[in-house]
């Protein structure tokens, strides 16, 4: 093997590695943007539900107090109470949005799984670690 051929192969490898890094970077950016959009849409949905329930938005102490109590239930992983919340949510959706009960059950099960999964910060940390490992492995 000649030095020219070896140099050419090394150059090709570096180019492929740079292309891979650029693709990974673009995918991470798209993933971040999709996550931000999803979060924004969730907030919009929650605001619409608050309005639909005619909750006293001029008195946030009541709403926030209820949310603090719900957070405690979730943090303590009180499955009976969580199941009760999911049942109330399912009934609310069924009554107000007229969607298929199977969709509600799927969404409720997904919500239940989301509650028991790790926090968003841990997920973002794992994403960064995966990205770094991918770059190092390239």
JSON list of C-alpha atoms in Angstrom, two decimals:
[
{"chain": "A", "resi": 1, "resn": "UNK", "atom": "CA", "xyz": [0.00, 0.00, 0.00]},
{"chain": "A", "resi": 2, "resn": "UNK", "atom": "CA", "xyz": [1.31, 3.41, -0.90]},
{"chain": "A", "resi": 3, "resn": "UNK", "atom": "CA", "xyz": [1.33, 6.50, 1.30]},
{"chain": "A", "resi": 4, "resn": "UNK", "atom": "CA", "xyz": [-0.96, 8.23, -1.23]},
{"chain": "A", "resi": 5, "resn": "UNK", "atom": "CA", "xyz": [-3.59, 5.54, -0.93]},
{"chain": "A", "resi": 6, "resn": "UNK", "atom": "CA", "xyz": [-3.34, 5.59, 2.87]},
{"chain": "A", "resi": 7, "resn": "UNK", "atom": "CA", "xyz": [-3.64, 9.39, 2.92]},
{"chain": "A", "resi": 8, "resn": "UNK", "atom": "CA", "xyz": [-6.66, 9.23, 0.62]},
{"chain": "A", "resi": 9, "resn": "UNK", "atom": "CA", "xyz": [-8.35, 6.65, 2.88]},
{"chain": "A", "resi": 10, "resn": "UNK", "atom": "CA", "xyz": [-7.66, 8.78, 5.97]},
{"chain": "A", "resi": 11, "resn": "UNK", "atom": "CA", "xyz": [-9.09, 11.86, 4.25]},
{"chain": "A", "resi": 12, "resn": "UNK", "atom": "CA", "xyz": [-12.21, 9.92, 3.24]},
{"chain": "A", "resi": 13, "resn": "UNK", "atom": "CA", "xyz": [-12.62, 8.68, 6.82]},
{"chain": "A", "resi": 14, "resn": "UNK", "atom": "CA", "xyz": [-12.32, 12.24, 8.21]},
{"chain": "A", "resi": 15, "resn": "UNK", "atom": "CA", "xyz": [-14.87, 13.51, 5.69]},
{"chain": "A", "resi": 16, "resn": "UNK", "atom": "CA", "xyz": [-17.31, 10.75, 6.61]},
{"chain": "A", "resi": 17, "resn": "UNK", "atom": "CA", "xyz": [-16.79, 11.47, 10.29]},
{"chain": "A", "resi": 18, "resn": "UNK", "atom": "CA", "xyz": [-17.46, 15.18, 9.74]},
{"chain": "A", "resi": 19, "resn": "UNK", "atom": "CA", "xyz": [-20.61, 14.37, 7.76]},
{"chain": "A", "resi": 20, "resn": "UNK", "atom": "CA", "xyz": [-21.80, 12.04, 10.52]},
{"chain": "A", "resi": 21, "resn": "UNK", "atom": "CA", "xyz": [-21.17, 14.71, 13.17]},
{"chain": "A", "resi": 22, "resn": "UNK", "atom": "CA", "xyz": [-23.09, 17.28, 11.11]},
{"chain": "A", "resi": 23, "resn": "UNK", "atom": "CA", "xyz": [-26.03, 14.88, 10.70]},
{"chain": "A", "resi": 24, "resn": "UNK", "atom": "CA", "xyz": [-26.04, 14.09, 14.44]},
{"chain": "A", "resi": 25, "resn": "UNK", "atom": "CA", "xyz": [-25.94, 17.78, 15.27]},
{"chain": "A", "resi": 26, "resn": "UNK", "atom": "CA", "xyz": [-28.83, 18.53, 12.89]},
{"chain": "A", "resi": 27, "resn": "UNK", "atom": "CA", "xyz": [-30.87, 15.63, 14.30]},
{"chain": "A", "resi": 28, "resn": "UNK", "atom": "CA", "xyz": [-30.27, 16.80, 17.88]},
{"chain": "A", "resi": 29, "resn": "UNK", "atom": "CA", "xyz": [-31.43, 20.29, 16.92]},
{"chain": "A", "resi": 30, "resn": "UNK", "atom": "CA", "xyz": [-34.56, 18.89, 15.25]},
{"chain": "A", "resi": 31, "resn": "UNK", "atom": "CA", "xyz": [-35.24, 16.75, 18.31]},
{"chain": "A", "resi": 32, "resn": "UNK", "atom": "CA", "xyz": [-34.84, 19.77, 20.62]},
{"chain": "A", "resi": 33, "resn": "UNK", "atom": "CA", "xyz": [-37.19, 21.82, 18.44]},
{"chain": "A", "resi": 34, "resn": "UNK", "atom": "CA", "xyz": [-39.79, 19.03, 18.38]},
{"chain": "A", "resi": 35, "resn": "UNK", "atom": "CA", "xyz": [-39.55, 18.71, 22.16]},
{"chain": "A", "resi": 36, "resn": "UNK", "atom": "CA", "xyz": [-40.04, 22.47, 22.61]},
{"chain": "A", "resi": 37, "resn": "UNK", "atom": "CA", "xyz": [-43.03, 22.46, 20.26]},
{"chain": "A", "resi": 38, "resn": "UNK", "atom": "CA", "xyz": [-44.56, 19.49, 22.08]},
{"chain": "A", "resi": 39, "resn": "UNK", "atom": "CA", "xyz": [-44.10, 21.20, 25.43]},
{"chain": "A", "resi": 40, "resn": "UNK", "atom": "CA", "xyz": [-45.65, 24.39, 24.09]},
{"chain": "A", "resi": 41, "resn": "UNK", "atom": "CA", "xyz": [-48.65, 22.49, 22.74]},
{"chain": "A", "resi": 42, "resn": "UNK", "atom": "CA", "xyz": [-49.09, 20.72, 26.09]},
{"chain": "A", "resi": 43, "resn": "UNK", "atom": "CA", "xyz": [-49.12, 24.09, 27.88]},
{"chain": "A", "resi": 44, "resn": "UNK", "atom": "CA", "xyz": [-51.65, 25.44, 25.38]},
{"chain": "A", "resi": 45, "resn": "UNK", "atom": "CA", "xyz": [-53.82, 22.36, 25.91]},
{"chain": "A", "resi": 46, "resn": "UNK", "atom": "CA", "xyz": [-53.68, 22.74, 29.70]},
{"chain": "A", "resi": 47, "resn": "UNK", "atom": "CA", "xyz": [-54.63, 26.41, 29.44]},
{"chain": "A", "resi": 48, "resn": "UNK", "atom": "CA", "xyz": [-57.59, 25.51, 27.23]},
{"chain": "A", "resi": 49, "resn": "UNK", "atom": "CA", "xyz": [-58.75, 22.91, 29.77]},
{"chain": "A", "resi": 50, "resn": "UNK", "atom": "CA", "xyz": [-58.42, 25.43, 32.61]},
{"chain": "A", "resi": 51, "resn": "UNK", "atom": "CA", "xyz": [-60.59, 27.84, 30.62]},
{"chain": "A", "resi": 52, "resn": "UNK", "atom": "CA", "xyz": [-63.09, 25.11, 29.72]},
{"chain": "A", "resi": 53, "resn": "UNK", "atom": "CA", "xyz": [-63.45, 24.15, 33.37]},
{"chain": "A", "resi": 54, "resn": "UNK", "atom": "CA", "xyz": [-64.04, 27.82, 34.20]},
{"chain": "A", "resi": 55, "resn": "UNK", "atom": "CA", "xyz": [-61.49, 27.66, 36.98]},
{"chain": "A", "resi": 56, "resn": "UNK", "atom": "CA", "xyz": [-60.91, 30.91, 38.89]},
{"chain": "A", "resi": 57, "resn": "UNK", "atom": "CA", "xyz": [-57.88, 32.18, 36.98]},
{"chain": "A", "resi": 58, "resn": "UNK", "atom": "CA", "xyz": [-58.27, 35.49, 38.81]},
{"chain": "A", "resi": 59, "resn": "UNK", "atom": "CA", "xyz": [-57.52, 33.53, 42.01]},
{"chain": "A", "resi": 60, "resn": "UNK", "atom": "CA", "xyz": [-54.52, 31.35, 41.18]},
{"chain": "A", "resi": 61, "resn": "UNK", "atom": "CA", "xyz": [-54.02, 30.33, 44.82]},
{"chain": "A", "resi": 62, "resn": "UNK", "atom": "CA", "xyz": [-56.77, 27.72, 44.51]},
{"chain": "A", "resi": 63, "resn": "UNK", "atom": "CA", "xyz": [-55.45, 26.24, 41.27]},
{"chain": "A", "resi": 64, "resn": "UNK", "atom": "CA", "xyz": [-51.84, 26.26, 42.42]},
{"chain": "A", "resi": 65, "resn": "UNK", "atom": "CA", "xyz": [-52.81, 24.76, 45.79]},
{"chain": "A", "resi": 66, "resn": "UNK", "atom": "CA", "xyz": [-54.58, 21.89, 44.01]},
{"chain": "A", "resi": 67, "resn": "UNK", "atom": "CA", "xyz": [-51.57, 21.39, 41.75]},
{"chain": "A", "resi": 68, "resn": "UNK", "atom": "CA", "xyz": [-49.20, 21.30, 44.73]},
{"chain": "A", "resi": 69, "resn": "UNK", "atom": "CA", "xyz": [-51.38, 18.60, 46.28]},
{"chain": "A", "resi": 70, "resn": "UNK", "atom": "CA", "xyz": [-51.43, 16.66, 42.99]},
{"chain": "A", "resi": 71, "resn": "UNK", "atom": "CA", "xyz": [-47.64, 16.97, 42.72]},
{"chain": "A", "resi": 72, "resn": "UNK", "atom": "CA", "xyz": [-47.29, 15.41, 46.16]},
{"chain": "A", "resi": 73, "resn": "UNK", "atom": "CA", "xyz": [-49.50, 12.49, 45.06]},
{"chain": "A", "resi": 74, "resn": "UNK", "atom": "CA", "xyz": [-47.39, 12.02, 41.93]},
{"chain": "A", "resi": 75, "resn": "UNK", "atom": "CA", "xyz": [-44.06, 12.38, 43.75]},
{"chain": "A", "resi": 76, "resn": "UNK", "atom": "CA", "xyz": [-45.09, 9.83, 46.36]},
{"chain": "A", "resi": 77, "resn": "UNK", "atom": "CA", "xyz": [-46.28, 7.58, 43.50]},
{"chain": "A", "resi": 78, "resn": "UNK", "atom": "CA", "xyz": [-49.69, 7.10, 45.12]},
{"chain": "A", "resi": 79, "resn": "UNK", "atom": "CA", "xyz": [-50.97, 4.77, 42.41]},
{"chain": "A", "resi": 80, "resn": "UNK", "atom": "CA", "xyz": [-54.53, 4.62, 43.74]},
{"chain": "A", "resi": 81, "resn": "UNK", "atom": "CA", "xyz": [-54.86, 8.41, 43.64]},
{"chain": "A", "resi": 82, "resn": "UNK", "atom": "CA", "xyz": [-53.04, 8.60, 40.30]},
{"chain": "A", "resi": 83, "resn": "UNK", "atom": "CA", "xyz": [-55.47, 6.04, 38.87]},
{"chain": "A", "resi": 84, "resn": "UNK", "atom": "CA", "xyz": [-58.34, 8.15, 40.22]},
{"chain": "A", "resi": 85, "resn": "UNK", "atom": "CA", "xyz": [-56.91, 11.26, 38.53]},
{"chain": "A", "resi": 86, "resn": "UNK", "atom": "CA", "xyz": [-56.54, 9.36, 35.26]},
{"chain": "A", "resi": 87, "resn": "UNK", "atom": "CA", "xyz": [-60.13, 8.09, 35.50]},
{"chain": "A", "resi": 88, "resn": "UNK", "atom": "CA", "xyz": [-61.41, 11.65, 36.09]},
{"chain": "A", "resi": 89, "resn": "UNK", "atom": "CA", "xyz": [-59.34, 12.89, 33.17]},
{"chain": "A", "resi": 90, "resn": "UNK", "atom": "CA", "xyz": [-60.63, 10.13, 30.91]},
{"chain": "A", "resi": 91, "resn": "UNK", "atom": "CA", "xyz": [-64.22, 10.92, 31.85]},
{"chain": "A", "resi": 92, "resn": "UNK", "atom": "CA", "xyz": [-63.64, 14.64, 31.28]},
{"chain": "A", "resi": 93, "resn": "UNK", "atom": "CA", "xyz": [-62.17, 14.02, 27.84]},
{"chain": "A", "resi": 94, "resn": "UNK", "atom": "CA", "xyz": [-64.92, 11.59, 26.92]},
{"chain": "A", "resi": 95, "resn": "UNK", "atom": "CA", "xyz": [-67.60, 14.11, 27.93]},
{"chain": "A", "resi": 96, "resn": "UNK", "atom": "CA", "xyz": [-66.03, 17.23, 26.48]},
{"chain": "A", "resi": 97, "resn": "UNK", "atom": "CA", "xyz": [-64.10, 16.16, 23.41]},
{"chain": "A", "resi": 98, "resn": "UNK", "atom": "CA", "xyz": [-66.20, 13.26, 22.17]},
{"chain": "A", "resi": 99, "resn": "UNK", "atom": "CA", "xyz": [-63.23, 11.09, 21.22]},
{"chain": "A", "resi": 100, "resn": "UNK", "atom": "CA", "xyz": [-62.98, 7.34, 21.05]},
{"chain": "A", "resi": 101, "resn": "UNK", "atom": "CA", "xyz": [-62.63, 5.64, 24.44]},
{"chain": "A", "resi": 102, "resn": "UNK", "atom": "CA", "xyz": [-59.72, 3.52, 23.12]},
{"chain": "A", "resi": 103, "resn": "UNK", "atom": "CA", "xyz": [-57.75, 6.70, 22.45]},
{"chain": "A", "resi": 104, "resn": "UNK", "atom": "CA", "xyz": [-58.44, 7.86, 26.00]},
{"chain": "A", "resi": 105, "resn": "UNK", "atom": "CA", "xyz": [-57.24, 4.57, 27.43]},
{"chain": "A", "resi": 106, "resn": "UNK", "atom": "CA", "xyz": [-54.08, 4.70, 25.33]},
{"chain": "A", "resi": 107, "resn": "UNK", "atom": "CA", "xyz": [-53.41, 8.30, 26.41]},
{"chain": "A", "resi": 108, "resn": "UNK", "atom": "CA", "xyz": [-54.13, 7.47, 30.05]},
{"chain": "A", "resi": 109, "resn": "UNK", "atom": "CA", "xyz": [-51.75, 4.52, 29.96]},
{"chain": "A", "resi": 110, "resn": "UNK", "atom": "CA", "xyz": [-49.09, 6.70, 28.33]},
{"chain": "A", "resi": 111, "resn": "UNK", "atom": "CA", "xyz": [-49.59, 9.36, 31.01]},
{"chain": "A", "resi": 112, "resn": "UNK", "atom": "CA", "xyz": [-49.27, 6.72, 33.72]},
{"chain": "A", "resi": 113, "resn": "UNK", "atom": "CA", "xyz": [-46.03, 5.47, 32.13]},
{"chain": "A", "resi": 114, "resn": "UNK", "atom": "CA", "xyz": [-44.72, 9.03, 31.83]},
{"chain": "A", "resi": 115, "resn": "UNK", "atom": "CA", "xyz": [-45.33, 9.65, 35.53]},
{"chain": "A", "resi": 116, "resn": "UNK", "atom": "CA", "xyz": [-43.31, 6.61, 36.55]},
{"chain": "A", "resi": 117, "resn": "UNK", "atom": "CA", "xyz": [-40.47, 7.34, 34.14]},
{"chain": "A", "resi": 118, "resn": "UNK", "atom": "CA", "xyz": [-37.42, 9.40, 35.02]},
{"chain": "A", "resi": 119, "resn": "UNK", "atom": "CA", "xyz": [-37.54, 13.20, 35.08]},
{"chain": "A", "resi": 120, "resn": "UNK", "atom": "CA", "xyz": [-37.03, 15.44, 32.07]},
{"chain": "A", "resi": 121, "resn": "UNK", "atom": "CA", "xyz": [-33.63, 16.53, 33.36]},
{"chain": "A", "resi": 122, "resn": "UNK", "atom": "CA", "xyz": [-32.39, 12.95, 33.49]},
{"chain": "A", "resi": 123, "resn": "UNK", "atom": "CA", "xyz": [-33.65, 12.40, 29.94]},
{"chain": "A", "resi": 124, "resn": "UNK", "atom": "CA", "xyz": [-31.83, 15.48, 28.65]},
{"chain": "A", "resi": 125, "resn": "UNK", "atom": "CA", "xyz": [-28.68, 14.34, 30.42]},
{"chain": "A", "resi": 126, "resn": "UNK", "atom": "CA", "xyz": [-28.94, 10.93, 28.75]},
{"chain": "A", "resi": 127, "resn": "UNK", "atom": "CA", "xyz": [-29.45, 12.61, 25.36]},
{"chain": "A", "resi": 128, "resn": "UNK", "atom": "CA", "xyz": [-26.24, 14.60, 25.85]},
{"chain": "A", "resi": 129, "resn": "UNK", "atom": "CA", "xyz": [-24.36, 11.46, 26.92]},
{"chain": "A", "resi": 130, "resn": "UNK", "atom": "CA", "xyz": [-25.61, 9.54, 23.87]},
{"chain": "A", "resi": 131, "resn": "UNK", "atom": "CA", "xyz": [-24.56, 12.40, 21.60]},
{"chain": "A", "resi": 132, "resn": "UNK", "atom": "CA", "xyz": [-21.09, 12.56, 23.15]},
{"chain": "A", "resi": 133, "resn": "UNK", "atom": "CA", "xyz": [-20.70, 8.77, 22.91]},
{"chain": "A", "resi": 134, "resn": "UNK", "atom": "CA", "xyz": [-21.76, 8.89, 19.26]},
{"chain": "A", "resi": 135, "resn": "UNK", "atom": "CA", "xyz": [-19.20, 11.59, 18.56]},
{"chain": "A", "resi": 136, "resn": "UNK", "atom": "CA", "xyz": [-16.44, 9.73, 20.38]},
{"chain": "A", "resi": 137, "resn": "UNK", "atom": "CA", "xyz": [-17.30, 6.45, 18.70]},
{"chain": "A", "resi": 138, "resn": "UNK", "atom": "CA", "xyz": [-17.19, 8.02, 15.23]}
]
